């Protein structure tokens, strides 16, 4: 096989403020010579009509195929959300004149599953990025596992929750575009604690507020879209809204500490937060709630807490960590997307 053709079926498109694993894998594999198409969850008319997707967000998403970094991106439009929409991946690709046969399909969005995918490739890989204990995604996940040729999970917890598998499996945790986030500036950072990411049920607003109240001399910079912040947050919390991916390095280089205040949501147990290595690569120490995936490593500036009672002590230790956190930078350098893409490619094409 000289030029492998690979299709990613992903939960997120690449035209918003977030970059997810499938975006990075697609880019790295294309740079390595693969022919890569990235198709993401359709944007439905229902989402647009109810305001779940803003006009500004929609305007940033190209209609039809868009090539960037050697990857052909497709964001379909449907009347109803999947899986209720009558959506067919093969038909969507053919409509745009794109290939419908692939050496490998890597699927991380259960809602894009259909039996027709099995006929489009000899290597169907399921790449679960989250826990789906029940609901529609759980049902679809069971069907995918019955048809898949291999599984690549983003954490050992996610892999464990799939149960006994009859196909080859591998864990590849999320990585980092280290070159983008690393800086040569060695000046000690100001007392700024940053959070970048989603502000949904998995985010612990109460813990953020408690840290801010206990440390009025620290500025808390919170970047993320679609958040419903509680009232009366301490005045040293700045809600920045969505920050473009290209602007994240500048934001993080102005901070000393990266925050991962995970809530009690049980789905946090399997998360492999991409921000962990982005924080470290940018020279920040990190404080996070401990999970089966996220464990303390003070030597590289990673501090954890288990509940509210010990959260402030972990925050204080992380804030006192040497700045910039060069040990964290070195640790993140070993978690590049390029290295992980090579591992993924070897696993997938070796099936």
Short mmCIF file of C-alpha atoms in Angstrom, two decimals, residues 176-183 281:
data_model
loop_
_atom_site.label_atom_id
_atom_site.label_comp_id
_atom_site.label_asym_id
_atom_site.label_seq_id
_atom_site.Cartn_x
_atom_site.Cartn_y
_atom_site.Cartn_z
CA UNK A 176 -0.25 17.87 21.97
CA UNK A 177 1.00 20.07 19.16
CA UNK A 178 4.07 20.82 21.24
CA UNK A 179 5.72 23.13 18.72
CA UNK A 180 2.65 25.38 18.74
CA UNK A 181 2.46 25.75 22.53
CA UNK A 182 6.12 25.81 23.60
CA UNK A 183 7.87 29.15 24.09
CA UNK A 281 3.85 22.36 26.80
#
